[in-house]
Every structure is written in structure tokens, then in C-alpha cells.
Amino acid sequence: MHMPVRPSYWLPAHCADRAGLKLVVALIVLDSAAPCCSGEPIPRIEYTADEVVVWGTVLQQLRDLLPQHACKEFLRCWQLFDFRADEVPQLEDLSQVLQAHTGFRIRPVAGLLHPRDFLNGLAFKTFHSTQYMRHVSRPDYTPEPDVVHEVIGHVPMLADPDFANLVQLIGIASLGADEKQIWHLTKLYWYSVEFGVVREGDDIKAFGAGILSSFGELRHMAAGGARLEPLDVFQPQPKMSYKDGYQQQYAVLDSFAAGAEQLKAYCATLHHTIPLDVRIAVGLQ
């Protein structure tokens, strides 16, 4: 019988000491994801009692903060998922909800994904996700994407059509990008999908998964702990910070539709290198 590797058992106890986590898209997952092929159900994971406690701890703490600080799209889509503190959600169940609302689907990955591969998946409405749980010693923090980050931070937002369109456009841009442009798109993903905020009247609300899935980062945002910079997809982006504590900068959108328009304009500069059949497949023709 195939026994999955459980990273929370063998990774060092202190998340901050883990090396090699260069990109938010460096995804390390359970070996049990390997047999999952397109069209097959995502393998269901039997989480340990300790892992369920970690999930429940984070969920309960975020429930106190999200109503005040998450964007309205997140709060609306949150209602689509019956998140319970005593049960870690299964990716297959979440994927079915996403497919019904935006056409996105979840795919588990085994090993590391190159940024190009991860971003290319978004073009075809495929979100590659981890299934493992952060270490029980640090329920408040993980420097790499774990199931808490994926499920709480990313999944509800991917059920919103306008946001899902924005994410797909980043992916579509990657199809015609060279290596330098891939790095630029990776930073755009970081400062929007991971650490973006949006204006709602006079308020600033979180939509980035790195904020929404971390009660420490959410408090940091609410306290005005980071500077706010308008997202300009054509300009070079700052160095990504992933191990220096909380973020020092968030990208601000006036709306997801406005962000999507910027990305469409950027995509248009790259489309000439994308084959016609691929352009048709992702809805460019």
C-alpha cells in the first residue's frame, strides 16, 4: 500500500528555519498527490488529530477578524463553503464548488513547480494546491503554502467571477512570457493574489491569500503596518519578501475589474507569441 509522506512530521519544528522556499509557487505536497491524473478525484487525506487542531485553531481565530477586514467578495464566497473547526476540508469537495461557480478546478501537485508551470495552469483555470498541514508548533505562521493557506486564503476568492478572471489573466500572460517576464508575473501574482488589498469606499480590505489566511498578517494590515502602493502591472515590482516577518508593502486595487483591465493590456503585449489553438483554448479568440 502506498503510504503518503507527511511533511508536517519531518520538516523542522521552526518554520522560519526551513530553507529553499524561494517562491510562493514553490509547492511541496504529499506524495499521495502523485497518482492523481486529470479527470480523477483528488485523493482524500486522513489528517491527524494534531493537524485537525491546527486547522481549527487558525479557523477560529480568523473568524473573529475576517468580517471586519476581508473584502466583500471574500465574505460572500465564504458562505459557499461549510468550513468546520473539527474537520480539514478535502480538495476534491472544494474543487467541485469552484467548478460550479467560476470553472476553476484544484489539482494537487507532488514536488516543486516552476513558476511558469504554476502560472500556466492558471491560464486554464487550474489552481495547483498543497494538501499538507503546517507544523503543530506554529499554527500562526507558515513560510510556504500549506492547506490552511490554500483553503482559507485562495479557495473562497477563486469562487468570485471577477477575481477568478483576474487570476486567469495572469496565467494567460505567462503563456507568451519569456523568463524575465515570468519573473515579473510571479511578482505581480505575489503583490496581488497573495498580498493584495482593495478599496471599499474609504476602507482598505484584504483579498490576498497571504493576508486572509494569517491572523498575524491580517492584524498587521488592519493596523496600517505596511505602505499601500497602487498596482501598476507594467512597472517593475519590489523584491518579494517571504521570510522577514510581515509584509512591508501591499498592492492596492480600486476594484478587481480595474485590475483585470490592466492585466488585459499587459497580456496584449505578449499574445503574439501564443499559438492560435492555445489562444482559443483560454478564451482569447
PDB file of C-alpha atoms in Angstrom:
ATOM      1  CA  MET A   1       0.000   0.000   0.000  1.00  0.00           C
ATOM      2  CA  HIS A   2       1.308   3.446  -0.896  1.00  0.00           C
ATOM      3  CA  MET A   3       1.946   5.430   2.289  1.00  0.00           C
ATOM      4  CA  PRO A   4       1.998   9.212   1.740  1.00  0.00           C
ATOM      5  CA  VAL A   5       4.849  11.299   3.078  1.00  0.00           C
ATOM      6  CA  ARG A   6       3.518  13.688   5.720  1.00  0.00           C
ATOM      7  CA  PRO A   7       5.744  16.795   5.617  1.00  0.00           C
ATOM      8  CA  SER A   8       4.481  18.075   8.969  1.00  0.00           C
ATOM      9  CA  TYR A   9       6.239  15.095  10.556  1.00  0.00           C
ATOM     10  CA  TRP A  10       9.666  15.575   9.040  1.00  0.00           C
ATOM     11  CA  LEU A  11      10.006  19.301   8.488  1.00  0.00           C
ATOM     12  CA  PRO A  12      11.920  21.150  11.240  1.00  0.00           C
ATOM     13  CA  ALA A  13       9.806  22.369  14.123  1.00  0.00           C
ATOM     14  CA  HIS A  14      10.520  26.049  13.490  1.00  0.00           C
ATOM     15  CA  CYS A  15       9.053  27.147  10.188  1.00  0.00           C
ATOM     16  CA  ALA A  16      11.351  30.146   9.930  1.00  0.00           C
ATOM     17  CA  ASP A  17      14.363  27.817   9.693  1.00  0.00           C
ATOM     18  CA  ARG A  18      13.146  25.999   6.579  1.00  0.00           C
ATOM     19  CA  ALA A  19      15.393  26.714   3.634  1.00  0.00           C
ATOM     20  CA  GLY A  20      14.863  26.774  -0.099  1.00  0.00           C
ATOM     21  CA  LEU A  21      11.440  28.462  -0.047  1.00  0.00           C
ATOM     22  CA  LYS A  22      12.232  30.932  -2.795  1.00  0.00           C
ATOM     23  CA  LEU A  23       8.791  31.488  -4.302  1.00  0.00           C
ATOM     24  CA  VAL A  24       5.199  31.388  -3.228  1.00  0.00           C
ATOM     25  CA  VAL A  25       4.740  28.987  -6.116  1.00  0.00           C
ATOM     26  CA  ALA A  26       7.324  26.521  -4.802  1.00  0.00           C
ATOM     27  CA  LEU A  27       4.726  23.957  -3.833  1.00  0.00           C
ATOM     28  CA  ILE A  28       5.656  20.918  -1.749  1.00  0.00           C
ATOM     29  CA  VAL A  29       2.866  18.405  -1.264  1.00  0.00           C
ATOM     30  CA  LEU A  30       2.036  14.906  -0.182  1.00  0.00           C
ATOM     31  CA  ASP A  31       3.350  12.030  -2.280  1.00  0.00           C
ATOM     32  CA  SER A  32      -0.209  10.751  -2.364  1.00  0.00           C
ATOM     33  CA  ALA A  33      -0.982  13.503  -4.873  1.00  0.00           C
ATOM     34  CA  ALA A  34       1.264  11.868  -7.465  1.00  0.00           C
ATOM     35  CA  PRO A  35      -1.219   9.259  -8.768  1.00  0.00           C
ATOM     36  CA  CYS A  36      -3.926  11.888  -9.343  1.00  0.00           C
ATOM     37  CA  CYS A  37      -4.461  12.342 -13.056  1.00  0.00           C
ATOM     38  CA  SER A  38      -6.688  14.734 -14.938  1.00  0.00           C
ATOM     39  CA  GLY A  39     -10.312  13.748 -14.517  1.00  0.00           C
ATOM     40  CA  GLU A  40      -9.677  11.607 -11.462  1.00  0.00           C
ATOM     41  CA  PRO A  41     -10.911  12.624  -7.996  1.00  0.00           C
ATOM     42  CA  ILE A  42      -8.297  14.224  -5.770  1.00  0.00           C
ATOM     43  CA  PRO A  43      -7.098  11.711  -3.133  1.00  0.00           C
ATOM     44  CA  ARG A  44      -8.669  12.306   0.263  1.00  0.00           C
ATOM     45  CA  ILE A  45      -6.245  12.868   3.135  1.00  0.00           C
ATOM     46  CA  GLU A  46      -6.724  11.495   6.621  1.00  0.00           C
ATOM     47  CA  TYR A  47      -5.347  14.253   8.803  1.00  0.00           C
ATOM     48  CA  THR A  48      -4.025  13.500  12.289  1.00  0.00           C
ATOM     49  CA  ALA A  49      -5.732  14.761  15.430  1.00  0.00           C
ATOM     50  CA  ASP A  50      -2.943  17.328  15.919  1.00  0.00           C
ATOM     51  CA  GLU A  51      -3.351  18.584  12.368  1.00  0.00           C
ATOM     52  CA  VAL A  52      -7.099  18.989  12.840  1.00  0.00           C
ATOM     53  CA  VAL A  53      -6.394  21.041  15.975  1.00  0.00           C
ATOM     54  CA  VAL A  54      -4.061  23.313  13.976  1.00  0.00           C
ATOM     55  CA  TRP A  55      -6.730  23.818  11.324  1.00  0.00           C
ATOM     56  CA  GLY A  56      -9.407  24.527  13.933  1.00  0.00           C
ATOM     57  CA  THR A  57      -7.187  26.965  15.832  1.00  0.00           C
ATOM     58  CA  VAL A  58      -6.459  29.067  12.760  1.00  0.00           C
ATOM     59  CA  LEU A  59     -10.055  28.934  11.540  1.00  0.00           C
ATOM     60  CA  GLN A  60     -11.493  30.097  14.847  1.00  0.00           C
ATOM     61  CA  GLN A  61      -9.070  32.990  15.188  1.00  0.00           C
ATOM     62  CA  LEU A  62      -9.623  34.157  11.621  1.00  0.00           C
ATOM     63  CA  ARG A  63     -13.379  34.033  12.033  1.00  0.00           C
ATOM     64  CA  ASP A  64     -13.062  36.897  14.517  1.00  0.00           C
ATOM     65  CA  LEU A  65     -11.077  39.074  12.101  1.00  0.00           C
ATOM     66  CA  LEU A  66     -12.361  38.315   8.605  1.00  0.00           C
ATOM     67  CA  PRO A  67     -15.776  40.010   8.876  1.00  0.00           C
ATOM     68  CA  GLN A  68     -14.061  43.342   9.607  1.00  0.00           C
ATOM     69  CA  HIS A  69     -11.050  43.158   7.320  1.00  0.00           C
ATOM     70  CA  ALA A  70     -11.792  40.866   4.351  1.00  0.00           C
ATOM     71  CA  CYS A  71     -13.237  42.232   1.119  1.00  0.00           C
ATOM     72  CA  LYS A  72     -16.933  41.804   0.367  1.00  0.00           C
ATOM     73  CA  GLU A  73     -16.247  39.263  -2.399  1.00  0.00           C
ATOM     74  CA  PHE A  74     -14.404  37.027   0.025  1.00  0.00           C
ATOM     75  CA  LEU A  75     -17.155  37.260   2.634  1.00  0.00           C
ATOM     76  CA  ARG A  76     -19.828  36.455   0.067  1.00  0.00           C
ATOM     77  CA  CYS A  77     -17.975  33.440  -1.300  1.00  0.00           C
ATOM     78  CA  TRP A  78     -17.048  32.229   2.198  1.00  0.00           C
ATOM     79  CA  GLN A  79     -20.694  31.276   2.620  1.00  0.00           C
ATOM     80  CA  LEU A  80     -20.367  28.740  -0.190  1.00  0.00           C
ATOM     81  CA  PHE A  81     -18.090  26.564   1.935  1.00  0.00           C
ATOM     82  CA  ASP A  82     -19.113  24.828   5.127  1.00  0.00           C
ATOM     83  CA  PHE A  83     -15.805  25.187   6.947  1.00  0.00           C
ATOM     84  CA  ARG A  84     -15.820  23.425  10.301  1.00  0.00           C
ATOM     85  CA  ALA A  85     -13.202  23.613  13.040  1.00  0.00           C
ATOM     86  CA  ASP A  86     -13.298  19.855  13.617  1.00  0.00           C
ATOM     87  CA  GLU A  87     -12.677  18.809  10.002  1.00  0.00           C
ATOM     88  CA  VAL A  88      -9.994  19.793   7.495  1.00  0.00           C
ATOM     89  CA  PRO A  89     -11.684  20.334   4.108  1.00  0.00           C
ATOM     90  CA  GLN A  90     -10.843  17.975   1.263  1.00  0.00           C
ATOM     91  CA  LEU A  91      -9.624  19.497  -2.000  1.00  0.00           C
ATOM     92  CA  GLU A  92     -11.973  17.399  -4.137  1.00  0.00           C
ATOM     93  CA  ASP A  93     -15.037  18.826  -2.400  1.00  0.00           C
ATOM     94  CA  LEU A  94     -13.741  22.389  -2.742  1.00  0.00           C
ATOM     95  CA  SER A  95     -12.828  21.886  -6.383  1.00  0.00           C
ATOM     96  CA  GLN A  96     -16.374  20.868  -7.217  1.00  0.00           C
ATOM     97  CA  VAL A  97     -17.728  24.088  -5.693  1.00  0.00           C
ATOM     98  CA  LEU A  98     -15.249  26.188  -7.665  1.00  0.00           C
ATOM     99  CA  GLN A  99     -16.045  24.452 -10.927  1.00  0.00           C
ATOM    100  CA  ALA A 100     -19.733  25.191 -10.414  1.00  0.00           C
ATOM    101  CA  HIS A 101     -19.152  28.924  -9.830  1.00  0.00           C
ATOM    102  CA  THR A 102     -16.132  30.006 -11.905  1.00  0.00           C
ATOM    103  CA  GLY A 103     -14.892  26.950 -13.755  1.00  0.00           C
ATOM    104  CA  PHE A 104     -11.680  26.795 -11.722  1.00  0.00           C
ATOM    105  CA  ARG A 105     -10.536  23.396 -10.520  1.00  0.00           C
ATOM    106  CA  ILE A 106      -7.955  22.343  -7.974  1.00  0.00           C
ATOM    107  CA  ARG A 107      -5.087  19.990  -8.756  1.00  0.00           C
ATOM    108  CA  PRO A 108      -2.707  18.617  -6.099  1.00  0.00           C
ATOM    109  CA  VAL A 109       0.968  18.585  -7.022  1.00  0.00           C
ATOM    110  CA  ALA A 110       3.829  16.353  -5.912  1.00  0.00           C
ATOM    111  CA  GLY A 111       7.185  18.081  -5.659  1.00  0.00           C
ATOM    112  CA  LEU A 112       8.155  21.566  -6.793  1.00  0.00           C
ATOM    113  CA  LEU A 113       6.502  23.540  -9.561  1.00  0.00           C
ATOM    114  CA  HIS A 114       8.451  26.012 -11.639  1.00  0.00           C
ATOM    115  CA  PRO A 115       6.738  29.428 -11.651  1.00  0.00           C
ATOM    116  CA  ARG A 116       5.988  29.041 -15.367  1.00  0.00           C
ATOM    117  CA  ASP A 117       4.192  25.738 -14.785  1.00  0.00           C
ATOM    118  CA  PHE A 118       2.155  27.140 -11.897  1.00  0.00           C
ATOM    119  CA  LEU A 119       1.170  30.295 -13.790  1.00  0.00           C
ATOM    120  CA  ASN A 120       0.429  28.365 -16.994  1.00  0.00           C
ATOM    121  CA  GLY A 121      -2.062  26.282 -15.016  1.00  0.00           C
ATOM    122  CA  LEU A 122      -3.973  29.427 -14.053  1.00  0.00           C
ATOM    123  CA  ALA A 123      -4.496  30.218 -17.743  1.00  0.00           C
ATOM    124  CA  PHE A 124      -6.524  27.017 -17.993  1.00  0.00           C
ATOM    125  CA  LYS A 125      -8.365  27.694 -14.713  1.00  0.00           C
ATOM    126  CA  THR A 126      -6.308  25.146 -12.815  1.00  0.00           C
ATOM    127  CA  PHE A 127      -5.044  26.006  -9.337  1.00  0.00           C
ATOM    128  CA  HIS A 128      -2.262  23.749  -8.064  1.00  0.00           C
ATOM    129  CA  SER A 129      -2.579  23.234  -4.332  1.00  0.00           C
ATOM    130  CA  THR A 130      -0.826  21.635  -1.408  1.00  0.00           C
ATOM    131  CA  GLN A 131      -2.556  19.228   0.986  1.00  0.00           C
ATOM    132  CA  TYR A 132      -0.164  19.121   3.924  1.00  0.00           C
ATOM    133  CA  MET A 133      -0.587  20.951   7.233  1.00  0.00           C
ATOM    134  CA  ARG A 134       1.812  23.453   8.804  1.00  0.00           C
ATOM    135  CA  HIS A 135       3.788  22.268  11.806  1.00  0.00           C
ATOM    136  CA  VAL A 136       1.793  21.966  15.013  1.00  0.00           C
ATOM    137  CA  SER A 137       4.314  24.133  16.887  1.00  0.00           C
ATOM    138  CA  ARG A 138       3.455  27.215  14.774  1.00  0.00           C
ATOM    139  CA  PRO A 139      -0.237  27.337  13.909  1.00  0.00           C
ATOM    140  CA  ASP A 140       0.063  31.101  13.412  1.00  0.00           C
ATOM    141  CA  TYR A 141       2.651  31.021  10.625  1.00  0.00           C
ATOM    142  CA  THR A 142       3.977  29.121   7.641  1.00  0.00           C
ATOM    143  CA  PRO A 143       6.533  30.497   5.151  1.00  0.00           C
ATOM    144  CA  GLU A 144       5.319  28.117   2.428  1.00  0.00           C
ATOM    145  CA  PRO A 145       1.769  27.414   1.224  1.00  0.00           C
ATOM    146  CA  ASP A 146       0.050  24.702   3.263  1.00  0.00           C
ATOM    147  CA  VAL A 147      -3.554  23.503   3.215  1.00  0.00           C
ATOM    148  CA  VAL A 148      -4.670  26.262   5.626  1.00  0.00           C
ATOM    149  CA  HIS A 149      -3.254  28.933   3.321  1.00  0.00           C
ATOM    150  CA  GLU A 150      -4.712  27.324   0.198  1.00  0.00           C
ATOM    151  CA  VAL A 151      -8.174  26.627   1.578  1.00  0.00           C
ATOM    152  CA  ILE A 152      -8.837  29.776   3.599  1.00  0.00           C
ATOM    153  CA  GLY A 153      -6.777  32.230   1.572  1.00  0.00           C
ATOM    154  CA  HIS A 154      -7.252  31.138  -2.039  1.00  0.00           C
ATOM    155  CA  VAL A 155     -10.333  28.974  -2.414  1.00  0.00           C
ATOM    156  CA  PRO A 156     -13.112  31.436  -1.440  1.00  0.00           C
ATOM    157  CA  MET A 157     -11.653  34.162  -3.672  1.00  0.00           C
ATOM    158  CA  LEU A 158     -11.451  31.795  -6.650  1.00  0.00           C
ATOM    159  CA  ALA A 159     -15.225  31.371  -6.372  1.00  0.00           C
ATOM    160  CA  ASP A 160     -15.708  35.059  -7.269  1.00  0.00           C
ATOM    161  CA  PRO A 161     -16.017  35.527 -11.055  1.00  0.00           C
ATOM    162  CA  ASP A 162     -14.247  38.902 -11.258  1.00  0.00           C
ATOM    163  CA  PHE A 163     -11.321  37.771  -9.136  1.00  0.00           C
ATOM    164  CA  ALA A 164     -11.098  34.440 -10.957  1.00  0.00           C
ATOM    165  CA  ASN A 165     -10.878  36.371 -14.221  1.00  0.00           C
ATOM    166  CA  LEU A 166      -8.023  38.475 -12.861  1.00  0.00           C
ATOM    167  CA  VAL A 167      -6.124  35.363 -11.768  1.00  0.00           C
ATOM    168  CA  GLN A 168      -6.660  33.664 -15.109  1.00  0.00           C
ATOM    169  CA  LEU A 169      -5.325  36.729 -16.922  1.00  0.00           C
ATOM    170  CA  ILE A 170      -2.037  36.470 -15.014  1.00  0.00           C
ATOM    171  CA  GLY A 171      -1.866  32.884 -16.189  1.00  0.00           C
ATOM    172  CA  ILE A 172      -2.698  33.770 -19.792  1.00  0.00           C
ATOM    173  CA  ALA A 173       0.065  36.370 -19.806  1.00  0.00           C
ATOM    174  CA  SER A 174       2.519  33.665 -18.727  1.00  0.00           C
ATOM    175  CA  LEU A 175       1.814  31.614 -21.868  1.00  0.00           C
ATOM    176  CA  GLY A 176       3.617  34.159 -24.023  1.00  0.00           C
ATOM    177  CA  ALA A 177       6.231  35.259 -21.493  1.00  0.00           C
ATOM    178  CA  ASP A 178       9.994  34.827 -21.629  1.00  0.00           C
ATOM    179  CA  GLU A 179      11.958  34.049 -18.456  1.00  0.00           C
ATOM    180  CA  LYS A 180      12.304  37.699 -17.447  1.00  0.00           C
ATOM    181  CA  GLN A 181       8.591  38.264 -17.947  1.00  0.00           C
ATOM    182  CA  ILE A 182       7.764  35.113 -15.971  1.00  0.00           C
ATOM    183  CA  TRP A 183       9.658  36.571 -13.038  1.00  0.00           C
ATOM    184  CA  HIS A 184       7.729  39.830 -13.436  1.00  0.00           C
ATOM    185  CA  LEU A 185       4.427  37.919 -13.488  1.00  0.00           C
ATOM    186  CA  THR A 186       5.464  35.950 -10.410  1.00  0.00           C
ATOM    187  CA  LYS A 187       5.940  39.239  -8.579  1.00  0.00           C
ATOM    188  CA  LEU A 188       2.597  40.530  -9.863  1.00  0.00           C
ATOM    189  CA  TYR A 189       0.994  37.368  -8.508  1.00  0.00           C
ATOM    190  CA  TRP A 190       2.739  37.903  -5.176  1.00  0.00           C
ATOM    191  CA  TYR A 191       1.647  41.517  -4.788  1.00  0.00           C
ATOM    192  CA  SER A 192      -1.934  40.893  -5.895  1.00  0.00           C
ATOM    193  CA  VAL A 193      -3.187  37.335  -5.422  1.00  0.00           C
ATOM    194  CA  GLU A 194      -1.028  36.791  -2.336  1.00  0.00           C
ATOM    195  CA  PHE A 195      -0.733  40.250  -0.769  1.00  0.00           C
ATOM    196  CA  GLY A 196      -3.290  42.491  -2.437  1.00  0.00           C
ATOM    197  CA  VAL A 197      -5.856  44.813  -0.892  1.00  0.00           C
ATOM    198  CA  VAL A 198      -8.828  46.567  -2.470  1.00  0.00           C
ATOM    199  CA  ARG A 199     -10.616  49.829  -1.757  1.00  0.00           C
ATOM    200  CA  GLU A 200     -14.181  49.687  -0.450  1.00  0.00           C
ATOM    201  CA  GLY A 201     -15.279  53.272  -0.018  1.00  0.00           C
ATOM    202  CA  ASP A 202     -12.875  54.826   2.480  1.00  0.00           C
ATOM    203  CA  ASP A 203     -11.741  51.434   3.770  1.00  0.00           C
ATOM    204  CA  ILE A 204      -8.977  49.058   2.741  1.00  0.00           C
ATOM    205  CA  LYS A 205      -9.947  45.390   2.675  1.00  0.00           C
ATOM    206  CA  ALA A 206      -7.829  42.284   2.151  1.00  0.00           C
ATOM    207  CA  PHE A 207      -8.171  39.945  -0.804  1.00  0.00           C
ATOM    208  CA  GLY A 208      -4.668  38.454  -0.916  1.00  0.00           C
ATOM    209  CA  ALA A 209      -4.399  34.882   0.345  1.00  0.00           C
ATOM    210  CA  GLY A 210      -1.253  35.614   2.341  1.00  0.00           C
ATOM    211  CA  ILE A 211      -3.220  38.152   4.366  1.00  0.00           C
ATOM    212  CA  LEU A 212      -6.549  36.350   4.613  1.00  0.00           C
ATOM    213  CA  SER A 213      -5.032  33.088   5.859  1.00  0.00           C
ATOM    214  CA  SER A 214      -2.806  34.628   8.563  1.00  0.00           C
ATOM    215  CA  PHE A 215      -4.317  36.270  11.616  1.00  0.00           C
ATOM    216  CA  GLY A 216      -0.956  37.942  12.316  1.00  0.00           C
ATOM    217  CA  GLU A 217      -0.739  39.392   8.798  1.00  0.00           C
ATOM    218  CA  LEU A 218      -4.402  40.405   8.918  1.00  0.00           C
ATOM    219  CA  ARG A 219      -3.834  42.324  12.160  1.00  0.00           C
ATOM    220  CA  HIS A 220      -0.711  43.864  10.622  1.00  0.00           C
ATOM    221  CA  MET A 221      -2.743  45.088   7.635  1.00  0.00           C
ATOM    222  CA  ALA A 222      -5.582  46.395   9.809  1.00  0.00           C
ATOM    223  CA  ALA A 223      -3.110  48.362  11.947  1.00  0.00           C
ATOM    224  CA  GLY A 224      -1.635  50.086   8.885  1.00  0.00           C
ATOM    225  CA  GLY A 225       1.655  48.262   9.266  1.00  0.00           C
ATOM    226  CA  ALA A 226       2.503  48.285   5.553  1.00  0.00           C
ATOM    227  CA  ARG A 227       2.586  51.022   2.957  1.00  0.00           C
ATOM    228  CA  LEU A 228      -0.030  50.902   0.217  1.00  0.00           C
ATOM    229  CA  GLU A 229       1.034  51.220  -3.419  1.00  0.00           C
ATOM    230  CA  PRO A 230      -1.234  51.191  -6.494  1.00  0.00           C
ATOM    231  CA  LEU A 231      -0.697  48.096  -8.623  1.00  0.00           C
ATOM    232  CA  ASP A 232       0.943  49.017 -11.941  1.00  0.00           C
ATOM    233  CA  VAL A 233       1.408  45.836 -13.953  1.00  0.00           C
ATOM    234  CA  PHE A 234       3.796  47.486 -16.400  1.00  0.00           C
ATOM    235  CA  GLN A 235       6.268  48.696 -13.767  1.00  0.00           C
ATOM    236  CA  PRO A 236       8.995  46.592 -12.092  1.00  0.00           C
ATOM    237  CA  GLN A 237       7.806  45.185  -8.793  1.00  0.00           C
ATOM    238  CA  PRO A 238       9.757  45.237  -5.498  1.00  0.00           C
ATOM    239  CA  LYS A 239      11.665  42.255  -4.244  1.00  0.00           C
ATOM    240  CA  MET A 240       9.362  39.660  -2.753  1.00  0.00           C
ATOM    241  CA  SER A 241       9.690  39.224   0.992  1.00  0.00           C
ATOM    242  CA  TYR A 242       8.759  35.777   2.300  1.00  0.00           C
ATOM    243  CA  LYS A 243      10.831  35.234   5.439  1.00  0.00           C
ATOM    244  CA  ASP A 244      11.307  38.646   7.037  1.00  0.00           C
ATOM    245  CA  GLY A 245       8.152  38.742   9.092  1.00  0.00           C
ATOM    246  CA  TYR A 246       5.097  40.642   7.919  1.00  0.00           C
ATOM    247  CA  GLN A 247       4.887  42.398   4.567  1.00  0.00           C
ATOM    248  CA  GLN A 248       6.076  45.980   4.262  1.00  0.00           C
ATOM    249  CA  GLN A 249       4.010  46.742   1.149  1.00  0.00           C
ATOM    250  CA  TYR A 250       0.589  45.823  -0.194  1.00  0.00           C
ATOM    251  CA  ALA A 251      -0.654  46.471  -3.715  1.00  0.00           C
ATOM    252  CA  VAL A 252      -3.957  48.357  -3.851  1.00  0.00           C
ATOM    253  CA  LEU A 253      -6.684  47.867  -6.449  1.00  0.00           C
ATOM    254  CA  ASP A 254      -9.679  50.138  -6.893  1.00  0.00           C
ATOM    255  CA  SER A 255     -11.591  47.031  -7.987  1.00  0.00           C
ATOM    256  CA  PHE A 256     -10.923  43.591  -9.439  1.00  0.00           C
ATOM    257  CA  ALA A 257     -12.366  44.772 -12.732  1.00  0.00           C
ATOM    258  CA  ALA A 258      -9.840  47.639 -12.829  1.00  0.00           C
ATOM    259  CA  GLY A 259      -7.005  45.214 -12.101  1.00  0.00           C
ATOM    260  CA  ALA A 260      -8.239  42.881 -14.829  1.00  0.00           C
ATOM    261  CA  GLU A 261      -8.218  45.726 -17.365  1.00  0.00           C
ATOM    262  CA  GLN A 262      -4.578  46.425 -16.552  1.00  0.00           C
ATOM    263  CA  LEU A 263      -3.721  42.769 -16.966  1.00  0.00           C
ATOM    264  CA  LYS A 264      -5.583  42.549 -20.271  1.00  0.00           C
ATOM    265  CA  ALA A 265      -3.483  45.427 -21.581  1.00  0.00           C
ATOM    266  CA  TYR A 266      -0.308  43.710 -20.395  1.00  0.00           C
ATOM    267  CA  CYS A 267      -1.416  40.388 -21.873  1.00  0.00           C
ATOM    268  CA  ALA A 268      -1.941  42.082 -25.228  1.00  0.00           C
ATOM    269  CA  THR A 269       1.798  42.809 -25.391  1.00  0.00           C
ATOM    270  CA  LEU A 270       2.556  39.072 -25.140  1.00  0.00           C
ATOM    271  CA  HIS A 271      -0.223  37.399 -27.132  1.00  0.00           C
ATOM    272  CA  HIS A 272       1.617  37.429 -30.445  1.00  0.00           C
ATOM    273  CA  THR A 273       3.840  34.605 -29.158  1.00  0.00           C
ATOM    274  CA  ILE A 274       0.929  32.361 -28.126  1.00  0.00           C
ATOM    275  CA  PRO A 275      -0.178  29.783 -30.738  1.00  0.00           C
ATOM    276  CA  LEU A 276      -3.669  30.243 -32.158  1.00  0.00           C
ATOM    277  CA  ASP A 277      -5.043  26.969 -30.732  1.00  0.00           C
ATOM    278  CA  VAL A 278      -3.850  27.931 -27.253  1.00  0.00           C
ATOM    279  CA  ARG A 279      -5.389  31.400 -27.560  1.00  0.00           C
ATOM    280  CA  ILE A 280      -8.689  29.774 -28.463  1.00  0.00           C
ATOM    281  CA  ALA A 281      -8.423  27.305 -25.565  1.00  0.00           C
ATOM    282  CA  VAL A 282      -8.037  30.085 -22.978  1.00  0.00           C
ATOM    283  CA  GLY A 283     -10.677  32.331 -24.496  1.00  0.00           C
ATOM    284  CA  LEU A 284      -8.520  34.922 -26.252  1.00  0.00           C
ATOM    285  CA  GLN A 285     -10.189  34.376 -29.671  1.00  0.00           C
TER     286      GLN A 285
END
